[in-house]
Coordinates of C-alpha atoms (C1' of nucleotides) in Angstrom, one line a residue:
Chain A
M1 CA 11.7 -28.4 -3.6
E2 CA 10.5 -30.8 -6.3
T3 CA 12.6 -31.6 -9.3
R4 CA 9.7 -30.4 -11.5
E5 CA 10.0 -26.9 -10.0
L6 CA 13.8 -27.0 -10.5
R7 CA 13.5 -28.1 -14.1
Y8 CA 11.0 -25.3 -14.7
F9 CA 13.1 -22.7 -13.1
V10 CA 16.3 -23.8 -14.9
A11 CA 14.5 -23.7 -18.2
V12 CA 13.2 -20.1 -17.6
A13 CA 16.6 -19.0 -16.2
E14 CA 18.3 -20.3 -19.3
E15 CA 15.9 -19.0 -21.9
L16 CA 15.1 -15.8 -19.9
H17 CA 11.8 -16.0 -21.7
F18 CA 8.6 -17.7 -20.3
G19 CA 7.1 -18.5 -23.7
R20 CA 10.2 -20.3 -25.1
A21 CA 10.8 -22.0 -21.8
A22 CA 7.3 -23.3 -21.7
E23 CA 7.6 -24.6 -25.2
R24 CA 10.9 -26.4 -24.3
L25 CA 9.2 -28.0 -21.3
G26 CA 6.2 -29.0 -23.4
I27 CA 3.6 -27.1 -21.3
A28 CA 1.7 -23.9 -21.7
Q29 CA 3.1 -20.6 -20.5
P30 CA 0.5 -19.8 -17.7
P31 CA 1.2 -22.8 -15.6
L32 CA 4.9 -22.1 -15.9
S33 CA 4.4 -18.5 -14.7
R34 CA 2.4 -19.8 -11.8
A35 CA 4.9 -22.5 -10.9
I36 CA 7.8 -20.0 -10.8
R37 CA 5.8 -17.7 -8.6
Q38 CA 5.0 -20.5 -6.2
L39 CA 8.6 -21.4 -6.0
E40 CA 9.5 -17.8 -5.2
R41 CA 6.9 -17.7 -2.5
R42 CA 8.0 -20.9 -1.0
L43 CA 11.7 -19.8 -1.0
G44 CA 10.6 -16.4 0.2
T45 CA 12.7 -14.6 -2.3
E46 CA 12.5 -13.1 -5.8
L47 CA 14.4 -15.2 -8.4
L48 CA 13.6 -13.3 -11.6
E49 CA 13.1 -9.6 -12.3
R50 CA 10.4 -9.4 -14.9
T51 CA 9.1 -6.5 -16.9
S52 CA 6.7 -7.3 -19.7
R53 CA 9.7 -6.9 -22.1
S54 CA 12.5 -8.7 -20.3
V55 CA 13.4 -11.3 -17.7
R56 CA 16.5 -11.1 -15.7
L57 CA 18.1 -13.2 -12.9
T58 CA 18.3 -11.8 -9.4
E59 CA 21.3 -12.7 -7.2
A60 CA 19.4 -15.5 -5.6
G61 CA 18.2 -16.7 -9.0
T62 CA 21.8 -16.9 -10.2
V63 CA 22.6 -19.1 -7.2
L64 CA 19.6 -21.3 -7.8
L65 CA 20.5 -21.7 -11.5
R66 CA 24.0 -22.9 -10.7
E67 CA 23.0 -25.2 -7.7
G68 CA 19.8 -26.4 -9.3
R69 CA 21.6 -27.6 -12.5
A70 CA 23.9 -29.6 -10.3
A71 CA 21.0 -31.0 -8.3
L72 CA 19.2 -32.0 -11.5
Y73 CA 22.3 -33.7 -12.8
A74 CA 22.5 -35.7 -9.5
V75 CA 18.8 -36.8 -9.8
E76 CA 19.3 -37.7 -13.4
A77 CA 22.4 -39.7 -12.5
A78 CA 20.6 -41.6 -9.7
E79 CA 17.8 -42.6 -12.1
R80 CA 20.1 -43.6 -14.9
R81 CA 22.5 -45.6 -12.7
T82 CA 19.5 -47.4 -11.1
R83 CA 18.2 -48.3 -14.5
R84 CA 21.6 -49.5 -15.6
A85 CA 22.1 -51.6 -12.4
S86 CA 18.9 -53.4 -13.1
A87 CA 19.2 -53.8 -16.9
D88 CA 22.9 -54.6 -17.3
G89 CA 23.1 -56.4 -14.0
P90 CA 26.3 -55.8 -12.1
G91 CA 28.8 -54.1 -14.4
V92 CA 30.5 -50.8 -14.7
A93 CA 30.7 -48.3 -17.6
L94 CA 34.1 -46.8 -18.2
A95 CA 34.4 -43.6 -20.3
A96 CA 37.6 -42.7 -22.3
K97 CA 38.4 -40.5 -25.1
A98 CA 38.3 -42.2 -28.5
G99 CA 41.9 -42.6 -29.7
A100 CA 43.5 -41.7 -26.4
S101 CA 44.7 -43.8 -23.4
G102 CA 44.8 -46.8 -25.7
E103 CA 47.7 -48.5 -23.9
V104 CA 46.6 -47.8 -20.4
L105 CA 43.1 -48.8 -21.2
A106 CA 44.0 -52.2 -22.7
K107 CA 46.3 -53.0 -19.7
L108 CA 43.7 -52.0 -17.3
L109 CA 40.9 -54.0 -18.8
D110 CA 43.2 -57.1 -19.0
A111 CA 44.4 -56.8 -15.4
Y112 CA 40.9 -56.2 -14.1
A113 CA 39.3 -59.0 -16.0
A114 CA 41.9 -61.4 -14.4
L115 CA 40.5 -60.6 -10.9
P116 CA 38.4 -63.3 -9.4
D117 CA 35.2 -61.2 -8.9
A118 CA 35.5 -59.0 -12.0
V119 CA 32.2 -57.8 -13.5
T120 CA 31.7 -56.8 -17.1
V121 CA 33.2 -53.4 -18.1
D122 CA 31.4 -51.5 -20.8
V123 CA 33.8 -49.1 -22.5
I124 CA 32.3 -45.9 -23.7
L125 CA 34.5 -44.1 -26.2
C126 CA 33.5 -40.5 -26.3
G127 CA 34.6 -37.2 -27.7
V128 CA 37.2 -35.0 -26.1
G129 CA 36.1 -33.5 -22.8
Q130 CA 32.9 -35.5 -22.7
Q131 CA 33.9 -37.9 -19.9
E132 CA 33.0 -35.4 -17.1
R133 CA 29.5 -35.1 -18.5
L134 CA 29.1 -38.9 -18.8
L135 CA 30.2 -39.3 -15.2
R136 CA 27.9 -36.6 -13.9
D137 CA 24.7 -37.7 -15.6
G138 CA 25.2 -41.4 -14.7
R139 CA 26.0 -42.8 -18.2
A140 CA 29.4 -43.8 -16.9
D141 CA 30.7 -44.9 -13.5
V142 CA 34.4 -44.3 -14.0
A143 CA 36.6 -42.6 -16.6
L144 CA 40.1 -42.1 -17.8
L145 CA 41.1 -38.5 -18.3
H146 CA 44.1 -36.2 -18.7
K147 CA 45.1 -33.4 -16.4
P148 CA 45.3 -30.6 -17.0
F149 CA 43.2 -30.7 -20.1
D150 CA 40.1 -32.5 -18.7
A151 CA 38.3 -30.9 -15.8
T152 CA 38.4 -33.0 -12.6
S153 CA 36.2 -30.5 -10.7
G154 CA 33.8 -32.4 -8.5
L155 CA 35.4 -35.8 -9.2
D156 CA 37.5 -38.0 -7.1
Y157 CA 40.5 -39.4 -8.9
E158 CA 43.8 -41.3 -8.6
E159 CA 46.9 -40.4 -10.7
L160 CA 48.1 -43.2 -12.9
S161 CA 51.0 -41.9 -15.0
T162 CA 52.7 -38.7 -16.2
E163 CA 54.2 -38.1 -19.6
G164 CA 55.6 -35.3 -21.8
Q165 CA 54.1 -34.1 -25.0
V166 CA 55.2 -34.5 -28.6
L167 CA 54.5 -32.5 -31.7
V168 CA 52.7 -34.6 -34.4
L169 CA 53.4 -33.7 -38.0
P170 CA 52.9 -35.1 -41.4
A171 CA 55.7 -37.5 -42.3
G172 CA 58.4 -35.8 -44.3
H173 CA 57.8 -32.3 -42.9
S174 CA 60.8 -30.0 -42.9
L175 CA 61.3 -30.5 -39.2
T176 CA 62.1 -34.2 -39.8
G177 CA 65.2 -35.2 -37.8
R178 CA 65.0 -32.5 -35.2
S179 CA 65.5 -34.0 -31.7
H180 CA 63.1 -31.6 -30.1
V181 CA 60.9 -28.5 -30.7
D182 CA 59.9 -25.9 -28.2
L183 CA 56.3 -25.0 -27.6
A184 CA 56.4 -21.5 -29.1
E185 CA 57.8 -22.9 -32.3
A186 CA 55.2 -25.7 -32.4
S187 CA 52.4 -23.2 -32.0
A188 CA 53.4 -21.1 -34.9
L189 CA 54.3 -23.6 -37.7
P190 CA 53.7 -21.9 -41.1
G191 CA 50.6 -23.5 -42.7
L192 CA 50.0 -26.0 -39.9
P193 CA 47.7 -24.4 -37.3
L194 CA 46.9 -26.3 -34.1
P195 CA 43.4 -27.6 -34.0
R196 CA 40.6 -26.4 -31.7
W197 CA 38.8 -28.9 -29.5
P198 CA 35.2 -28.2 -28.6
A199 CA 34.5 -27.1 -25.0
I200 CA 32.2 -29.0 -22.6
D201 CA 29.2 -27.0 -23.7
G202 CA 29.8 -27.7 -27.4
S203 CA 31.1 -24.3 -28.3
C204 CA 34.5 -23.9 -29.9
P205 CA 37.0 -21.2 -29.1
D206 CA 37.6 -18.8 -32.1
G207 CA 40.8 -19.2 -33.9
P208 CA 42.5 -20.1 -37.2
G209 CA 42.8 -23.9 -36.7
P210 CA 40.3 -26.5 -37.8
Q211 CA 37.7 -27.9 -35.4
V212 CA 38.2 -31.5 -34.5
R213 CA 36.1 -33.8 -32.2
D214 CA 38.3 -36.8 -31.8
H215 CA 41.7 -38.2 -32.6
A216 CA 40.7 -40.0 -35.8
Q217 CA 39.6 -36.7 -37.3
L218 CA 42.8 -35.0 -36.1
F219 CA 45.2 -37.6 -37.5
Q220 CA 43.4 -37.4 -40.8
L221 CA 43.8 -33.7 -40.9
I222 CA 47.5 -33.9 -40.0
A223 CA 48.2 -36.5 -42.6
L224 CA 46.5 -34.2 -45.1
G225 CA 49.0 -31.4 -44.1
R226 CA 46.2 -29.2 -42.8
A227 CA 47.2 -29.1 -39.1
A228 CA 49.7 -30.1 -36.5
A229 CA 49.1 -31.1 -32.9
V230 CA 50.8 -31.3 -29.6
L231 CA 49.7 -34.5 -27.8
P232 CA 50.8 -36.8 -25.0
A233 CA 53.8 -38.8 -25.9
S234 CA 52.1 -42.2 -25.6
C235 CA 50.1 -41.4 -28.8
E236 CA 53.4 -42.1 -30.7
S237 CA 52.9 -45.8 -30.5
Q238 CA 49.6 -45.5 -32.4
L239 CA 50.7 -43.2 -35.1
R240 CA 50.0 -44.1 -38.7
D241 CA 52.9 -44.4 -41.1
D242 CA 52.2 -41.0 -42.6
L243 CA 52.7 -39.1 -39.3
M244 CA 55.7 -38.5 -37.2
A245 CA 56.3 -37.1 -33.7
I246 CA 59.0 -34.8 -32.2
P247 CA 59.3 -34.2 -28.4
V248 CA 58.2 -30.8 -27.0
P249 CA 60.1 -30.7 -23.7
D250 CA 58.7 -27.4 -22.5
A251 CA 55.1 -28.4 -23.1
P252 CA 53.1 -29.0 -19.9
K253 CA 53.3 -32.5 -18.5
V254 CA 50.1 -34.5 -18.9
T255 CA 48.9 -36.8 -16.2
T256 CA 46.5 -39.7 -16.9
V257 CA 44.1 -40.1 -14.1
I258 CA 41.2 -42.5 -13.3
A259 CA 38.2 -40.6 -12.0
W260 CA 34.8 -41.4 -10.6
P261 CA 31.9 -39.5 -9.1
P262 CA 32.4 -39.2 -5.3
Q263 CA 29.4 -41.2 -4.1
S264 CA 29.8 -44.0 -6.6
R265 CA 32.4 -45.9 -4.7
S266 CA 30.8 -49.3 -5.6
A267 CA 32.8 -52.4 -5.1
A268 CA 33.4 -52.8 -8.8
V269 CA 34.6 -49.2 -9.2
A270 CA 36.8 -49.5 -6.2
A271 CA 38.4 -52.7 -7.6
L272 CA 38.9 -51.0 -11.0
V273 CA 40.6 -48.1 -9.4
R274 CA 42.8 -50.3 -7.3
T275 CA 43.8 -52.3 -10.3
A276 CA 44.6 -49.1 -12.3
T277 CA 46.8 -47.7 -9.6
A278 CA 48.6 -51.0 -9.2
L279 CA 49.6 -51.1 -12.9
Chain B
M1 CA 11.9 -38.7 -10.8
E2 CA 10.6 -36.3 -8.2
T3 CA 12.4 -35.5 -5.0
R4 CA 9.3 -36.6 -3.1
E5 CA 9.6 -40.1 -4.6
L6 CA 13.3 -40.1 -3.7
R7 CA 12.7 -39.1 -0.1
Y8 CA 10.1 -41.8 0.2
F9 CA 12.3 -44.4 -1.2
V10 CA 15.3 -43.4 0.9
A11 CA 13.2 -43.5 4.1
V12 CA 11.9 -47.0 3.3
A13 CA 15.4 -48.2 2.3
E14 CA 16.9 -46.9 5.5
E15 CA 14.1 -48.3 7.8
L16 CA 13.5 -51.4 5.7
H17 CA 10.0 -51.2 7.2
F18 CA 7.1 -49.4 5.5
G19 CA 5.3 -48.6 8.6
R20 CA 8.2 -46.9 10.4
A21 CA 9.2 -45.1 7.2
A22 CA 5.7 -43.8 6.8
E23 CA 5.7 -42.5 10.3
R24 CA 9.0 -40.8 9.8
L25 CA 7.7 -39.2 6.7
G26 CA 4.5 -38.1 8.4
I27 CA 2.1 -39.9 6.0
A28 CA 0.1 -43.1 6.2
Q29 CA 1.5 -46.5 5.1
P30 CA -0.7 -47.2 2.1
P31 CA 0.2 -44.1 0.1
L32 CA 3.9 -44.9 0.7
S33 CA 3.5 -48.5 -0.6
R34 CA 1.8 -47.1 -3.6
A35 CA 4.4 -44.5 -4.2
I36 CA 7.2 -47.0 -4.1
R37 CA 5.4 -49.3 -6.4
Q38 CA 4.9 -46.5 -8.9
L39 CA 8.6 -45.6 -8.7
E40 CA 9.5 -49.2 -9.4
R41 CA 7.1 -49.3 -12.4
R42 CA 8.5 -46.1 -13.8
L43 CA 12.1 -47.3 -13.4
G44 CA 11.1 -50.7 -14.8
T45 CA 12.8 -52.5 -12.0
E46 CA 12.3 -53.9 -8.5
L47 CA 13.9 -51.9 -5.8
L48 CA 12.8 -53.8 -2.7
E49 CA 12.2 -57.5 -2.1
R50 CA 9.2 -57.6 0.2
T51 CA 7.7 -60.5 2.0
S52 CA 5.0 -59.8 4.5
R53 CA 7.7 -60.2 7.2
S54 CA 10.7 -58.5 5.8
V55 CA 11.9 -55.9 3.4
R56 CA 15.3 -56.1 1.6
L57 CA 17.1 -54.0 -0.9
T58 CA 17.7 -55.4 -4.4
E59 CA 20.9 -54.6 -6.3
A60 CA 19.2 -51.7 -8.0
G61 CA 17.8 -50.5 -4.8
T62 CA 21.2 -50.3 -3.3
V63 CA 22.3 -48.1 -6.1
L64 CA 19.3 -45.9 -5.8
L65 CA 19.8 -45.5 -2.1
R66 CA 23.4 -44.3 -2.5
E67 CA 22.8 -42.1 -5.5
G68 CA 19.4 -40.8 -4.3
R69 CA 20.9 -39.7 -1.0
A70 CA 23.5 -37.7 -2.9
A71 CA 20.8 -36.2 -5.1
L72 CA 18.7 -35.2 -2.2
Y73 CA 21.7 -33.5 -0.6
A74 CA 22.2 -31.6 -3.8
V75 CA 18.6 -30.4 -3.9
E76 CA 18.7 -29.5 -0.2
A77 CA 21.9 -27.5 -0.8
A78 CA 20.4 -25.7 -3.8
E79 CA 17.5 -24.6 -1.7
R80 CA 19.5 -23.6 1.3
R81 CA 22.1 -21.6 -0.7
T82 CA 19.4 -19.8 -2.5
R83 CA 17.7 -18.8 0.7
R84 CA 21.0 -17.7 2.1
A85 CA 21.8 -15.7 -1.0
S86 CA 18.6 -13.7 -0.6
A87 CA 18.6 -13.4 3.2
D88 CA 22.2 -12.6 4.0
G89 CA 22.9 -10.8 0.8
P90 CA 26.2 -11.5 -0.7
G91 CA 28.4 -13.3 1.7
V92 CA 30.0 -16.6 2.3
A93 CA 29.9 -19.1 5.1
L94 CA 33.2 -20.7 6.1
A95 CA 33.3 -23.9 8.2
A96 CA 36.2 -24.8 10.4
K97 CA 36.7 -27.2 13.3
A98 CA 36.3 -25.4 16.6
G99 CA 39.7 -25.1 18.2
A100 CA 41.7 -26.0 15.1
S101 CA 43.2 -24.0 12.2
G102 CA 43.1 -20.9 14.5
E103 CA 46.2 -19.3 13.1
V104 CA 45.4 -19.9 9.4
L105 CA 41.8 -18.8 9.9
A106 CA 42.7 -15.5 11.5
K107 CA 45.3 -14.7 8.9
L108 CA 42.9 -15.7 6.1
L109 CA 40.0 -13.6 7.4
D110 CA 42.3 -10.6 7.8
A111 CA 43.8 -10.9 4.4
Y112 CA 40.5 -11.4 2.7
A113 CA 38.8 -8.5 4.5
A114 CA 41.5 -6.3 3.2
L115 CA 40.5 -7.0 -0.4
P116 CA 38.6 -4.2 -2.2
D117 CA 35.5 -6.2 -3.0
A118 CA 35.4 -8.5 0.1
V119 CA 32.0 -9.6 1.3
T120 CA 31.1 -10.6 4.8
V121 CA 32.4 -14.0 5.9
D122 CA 30.3 -16.0 8.4
V123 CA 32.5 -18.4 10.3
I124 CA 30.8 -21.6 11.3
L125 CA 32.8 -23.4 14.0
C126 CA 31.7 -27.0 14.0
G127 CA 32.6 -30.3 15.5
V128 CA 35.3 -32.6 14.1
G129 CA 34.4 -34.0 10.7
Q130 CA 31.3 -31.9 10.3
Q131 CA 32.7 -29.6 7.6
E132 CA 32.0 -32.0 4.7
R133 CA 28.4 -32.3 5.8
L134 CA 28.0 -28.5 6.0
L135 CA 29.4 -28.0 2.6
R136 CA 27.3 -30.7 1.1
D137 CA 24.0 -29.6 2.5
G138 CA 24.5 -25.9 1.7
R139 CA 25.0 -24.5 5.1
A140 CA 28.6 -23.6 4.3
D141 CA 30.3 -22.5 1.0
V142 CA 33.9 -23.2 1.9
A143 CA 35.7 -25.0 4.6
L144 CA 39.1 -25.5 6.2
L145 CA 40.0 -29.1 6.8
H146 CA 42.8 -31.4 7.4
K147 CA 44.0 -34.3 5.2
P148 CA 44.1 -37.1 5.7
F149 CA 41.7 -36.9 8.7
D150 CA 38.8 -35.1 7.1
A151 CA 37.3 -36.7 3.9
T152 CA 37.7 -34.5 0.8
S153 CA 35.7 -36.9 -1.4
G154 CA 33.5 -34.9 -3.7
L155 CA 35.1 -31.6 -2.9
D156 CA 37.5 -29.4 -4.8
Y157 CA 40.4 -28.1 -2.7
E158 CA 43.7 -26.4 -2.6
E159 CA 46.5 -27.3 -0.2
L160 CA 47.6 -24.6 2.1
S161 CA 50.2 -25.9 4.5
T162 CA 51.7 -29.2 5.8
E163 CA 52.9 -29.8 9.3
G164 CA 54.0 -32.7 11.6
Q165 CA 52.2 -33.9 14.6
V166 CA 52.9 -33.6 18.3
L167 CA 51.8 -35.7 21.3
V168 CA 49.9 -33.5 23.8
L169 CA 50.2 -34.5 27.4
P170 CA 49.4 -33.2 30.9
A171 CA 52.2 -30.9 32.0
G172 CA 54.6 -32.7 34.3
H173 CA 54.1 -36.1 32.7
S174 CA 57.0 -38.4 33.0
L175 CA 57.9 -37.9 29.3
T176 CA 58.8 -34.3 30.0
G177 CA 62.1 -33.3 28.5
R178 CA 62.0 -36.0 25.7
S179 CA 62.9 -34.4 22.4
H180 CA 60.6 -36.7 20.5
V181 CA 58.3 -39.8 20.8
D182 CA 57.5 -42.3 18.2
L183 CA 53.9 -43.1 17.2
A184 CA 53.9 -46.6 18.7
E185 CA 55.0 -45.3 22.1
A186 CA 52.4 -42.4 21.9
S187 CA 49.7 -44.9 21.2
A188 CA 50.3 -47.1 24.2
L189 CA 50.9 -44.7 27.1
P190 CA 50.0 -46.4 30.4
G191 CA 46.8 -44.8 31.7
L192 CA 46.5 -42.2 28.9
P193 CA 44.4 -43.7 26.0
L194 CA 44.0 -41.8 22.8
P195 CA 40.5 -40.4 22.4
R196 CA 38.0 -41.4 19.8
W197 CA 36.4 -38.9 17.5
P198 CA 32.9 -39.4 16.2
A199 CA 32.6 -40.5 12.6
I200 CA 30.6 -38.5 10.0
D201 CA 27.4 -40.5 10.8
G202 CA 27.7 -39.8 14.6
S203 CA 28.8 -43.3 15.5
C204 CA 32.1 -43.8 17.4
P205 CA 34.5 -46.6 16.8
D206 CA 34.8 -49.0 19.7
G207 CA 37.8 -48.7 21.9
P208 CA 39.1 -47.9 25.3
G209 CA 39.6 -44.1 25.0
P210 CA 37.1 -41.4 25.9
Q211 CA 34.8 -39.9 23.3
V212 CA 35.4 -36.3 22.4
R213 CA 33.6 -34.0 20.1
D214 CA 35.9 -30.9 19.9
H215 CA 39.2 -29.6 21.1
A216 CA 38.0 -27.9 24.2
Q217 CA 36.6 -31.2 25.5
L218 CA 39.9 -32.9 24.5
F219 CA 42.2 -30.4 26.2
Q220 CA 40.1 -30.6 29.4
L221 CA 40.4 -34.4 29.4
I222 CA 44.1 -34.3 28.9
A223 CA 44.6 -31.7 31.6
L224 CA 42.7 -34.0 33.9
G225 CA 45.2 -36.8 33.1
R226 CA 42.5 -39.0 31.5
A227 CA 43.8 -39.0 27.9
A228 CA 46.6 -38.0 25.5
A229 CA 46.3 -37.0 21.9
V230 CA 48.4 -36.7 18.7
L231 CA 47.6 -33.4 17.0
P232 CA 48.9 -31.1 14.3
A233 CA 51.9 -29.2 15.5
S234 CA 50.2 -25.8 15.1
C235 CA 48.0 -26.6 18.1
E236 CA 51.1 -26.0 20.3
S237 CA 50.6 -22.2 20.1
Q238 CA 47.2 -22.6 21.7
L239 CA 48.0 -25.0 24.5
R240 CA 47.0 -24.1 28.0
D241 CA 49.6 -23.9 30.7
D242 CA 48.7 -27.3 32.1
L243 CA 49.5 -29.1 28.8
M244 CA 52.7 -29.8 27.0
A245 CA 53.6 -31.1 23.5
I246 CA 56.3 -33.5 22.2
P247 CA 57.0 -34.0 18.5
V248 CA 56.1 -37.3 17.0
P249 CA 58.2 -37.4 13.9
D250 CA 56.9 -40.7 12.5
A251 CA 53.2 -39.6 12.7
P252 CA 51.6 -38.9 9.3
K253 CA 52.0 -35.4 8.1
V254 CA 48.8 -33.3 8.2
T255 CA 47.9 -30.9 5.4
T256 CA 45.5 -28.1 5.9
V257 CA 43.4 -27.5 2.8
I258 CA 40.6 -25.0 1.8
A259 CA 37.8 -26.9 0.2
W260 CA 34.5 -26.0 -1.5
P261 CA 31.7 -27.9 -3.4
P262 CA 32.6 -28.2 -7.0
Q263 CA 29.8 -26.2 -8.5
S264 CA 30.0 -23.4 -6.0
R265 CA 32.7 -21.4 -7.7
S266 CA 31.1 -18.1 -6.8
A267 CA 33.3 -15.0 -7.1
A268 CA 33.5 -14.6 -3.4
V269 CA 34.6 -18.3 -2.8
A270 CA 37.1 -18.0 -5.6
A271 CA 38.6 -14.8 -4.0
L272 CA 38.7 -16.5 -0.6
V273 CA 40.5 -19.5 -2.1
R274 CA 43.0 -17.3 -3.9
T275 CA 43.7 -15.3 -0.8
A276 CA 44.3 -18.5 1.2
T277 CA 46.7 -20.0 -1.3
A278 CA 48.6 -16.7 -1.4
L279 CA 49.2 -16.6 2.4
Chain C
dA1 C1' -5.0 -73.1 15.2
dC2 C1' -5.3 -68.5 16.3
dG3 C1' -3.7 -63.9 16.7
dA4 C1' -0.4 -60.4 15.7
dT5 C1' 2.2 -58.0 12.3
dC6 C1' 2.9 -56.0 8.1
dG7 C1' 2.5 -54.9 3.3
dA8 C1' -1.1 -54.7 -0.5
dT9 C1' -5.6 -53.4 -2.2
dA10 C1' -10.0 -50.8 -2.6
dC11 C1' -12.2 -46.7 -2.5
dC12 C1' -13.0 -41.9 -1.7
dC13 C1' -11.9 -36.9 -1.3
dG14 C1' -9.5 -32.7 -2.1
dC15 C1' -5.7 -30.3 -4.0
dC16 C1' -2.9 -29.0 -7.5
dC17 C1' -1.1 -29.3 -12.1
dG18 C1' -2.2 -28.2 -16.7
dG19 C1' -5.1 -26.2 -20.3
dT20 C1' -7.9 -22.3 -22.6
dA21 C1' -9.4 -17.6 -22.6
dT22 C1' -8.3 -13.1 -21.6
dC23 C1' -6.2 -9.0 -19.6
dG24 C1' -2.6 -5.5 -18.8
dC25 C1' 1.6 -3.5 -19.9
dC26 C1' 5.0 -1.8 -22.8
dG27 C1' 7.9 -1.0 -26.8
dC28 C1' 7.7 -0.3 -31.8
dC29 C1' 6.5 1.4 -36.1
dC30 C1' 4.0 3.5 -39.7
Chain D
dG1 C1' 0.7 9.4 -31.3
dG2 C1' -2.3 5.7 -31.8
dG3 C1' -2.7 1.1 -33.1
dC4 C1' -0.4 -3.3 -33.0
dG5 C1' 2.2 -7.1 -31.5
dG6 C1' 4.7 -9.5 -28.0
dC7 C1' 4.9 -11.1 -23.4
dG8 C1' 3.9 -12.1 -18.7
dA9 C1' -0.1 -12.3 -15.3
dT10 C1' -4.7 -13.6 -14.0
dA11 C1' -9.1 -16.1 -14.1
dC12 C1' -11.4 -20.2 -14.4
dC13 C1' -12.2 -25.1 -15.3
dG14 C1' -11.3 -30.2 -15.5
dG15 C1' -8.8 -34.3 -14.5
dG16 C1' -5.3 -36.8 -12.3
dC17 C1' -2.8 -37.9 -8.5
dG18 C1' -1.5 -37.7 -3.7
dG19 C1' -3.2 -38.8 0.7
dG20 C1' -6.6 -40.7 4.0
dT21 C1' -9.5 -44.8 6.1
dA22 C1' -11.0 -49.5 5.9
dT23 C1' -9.9 -54.0 5.0
dC24 C1' -7.6 -58.0 3.0
dG25 C1' -4.1 -61.6 2.8
dA26 C1' 0.1 -63.7 3.9
dT27 C1' 3.3 -65.3 7.3
dC28 C1' 5.4 -66.2 11.6
dG29 C1' 5.2 -67.1 16.5
dT30 C1' 3.0 -69.3 20.4

DNA sequence: ACGATCGATACCCGCCCGGTATCGCCGCCC
DNA sequence: GGGCGGCGATACCGGGCGGGTATCGATCGT
């Protein structure tokens, strides 16, 4: 199976419409029809049920969509990592959420840079939940993420540290002085809804809270008195003067992990991981 | 990048010889040379350093070999799983080491079959360390394996149970009656070397012990007085009359896990995993 | 110095990818 | 209900590229 065939199939399977898929692929519709038909013949199975009015996935088609997407990602990652290896020379790209993991990240970069055979580390600060994507498509080689919020599915990882969570509020809020808040109370503060983070695919769950993409946006909103948030305790050291934090003991514990795609155990990534776990 | 180009490059990178690689691929040498050159031009980087007497991988080439192999596996898996989905209808393939996990496997199959929407489970009994391969290339959808012996790199998994290990000896051995043995002692029994298991790539570490591929071979050798082995305690229930087992308290604990490739979270696999963790 | 080895180059052929034109089917709407 | 519009399939054509054979050029061993 060629990646061209896979790309074509995935496009049709996603659009469920040959015309639109062809447009997206930048080719005409007839060659696309033919390519899909050839793919079906070669696999010896029907992938799409088509009437002249609708296109639907068969059982086998559903499997190929899922597996084919993963395979295309792998090919894309191979190409991108090869390009990076030749362009940037030896060096690794590390992805982390903008505004999070600040302390760990700084210590890690320092400790790693002190090693005798350290290579340059490009830090990619990305939006919440984007690290997995960056690792899978080859733009990053290693990432810092937080269980259980960030998906680790398909990644190898080592745990670095575990911490509780705190409620972040505008300074001067009426809860000032409380030694702790429980999660139910934090979730139902009058006038201060919890924000909604975008999911991996860019969509946002429905709800009352404002949508935020990174921590800068979030802190801004909290300072304006438009939201509150429950965040890992380590964020407290980076809080602006106009914000305050109260522990939420019954919130789930958050574990910072360093993760990498399973086959990318390059020497540099391995050294970085070793350094991180030794911190 | 097309899978054909990747296959060509991987062949050359493995053989480090255009002629042999071409033969392996079933094509002539000149088109292969040209294909690699085109790939290099498109990636904008040199992948191989060639003199007329030798071929060596560049840094970028090393990366592409590693990543390209993984990508080819993913494509192969996509194709194979699609074929299986259409041929066998709904159903999952479960891989387990022949002779191991017997008890867990039986209970799991029973419990799963009792579910209302259970599909057929094909059990693939394979050699030691082969499960990862089967999962990665699409011949299996889910597997039982043992940490820390079997690699879980790149797989998602849930832990099922943990157990100690025992030393398995021919019945009547002079250690008969001992309540326990420590690992150092078990590793240096006069005349009874520990066997060597093949690695994932088929190679076997050097050493004095006999090579074995599965538990049947191993038990035979032990019964003949040619080897001893340190194995998970649950094997004791399956021992033949001519074998006996002694606990080895200081041997590493073994954890049985159920593992699956990250993107293959089909309904059937999910149900199987849920059943297994609930046992 | 000569031959053997091995990758690169030159050149040719045939297949397959991609394009345009058109058909056939089916739902929709006046 | 008949015409129309949307959509996938088919027919046919041209060009590019993948694959083959013949040969060259460099390099190492004898």
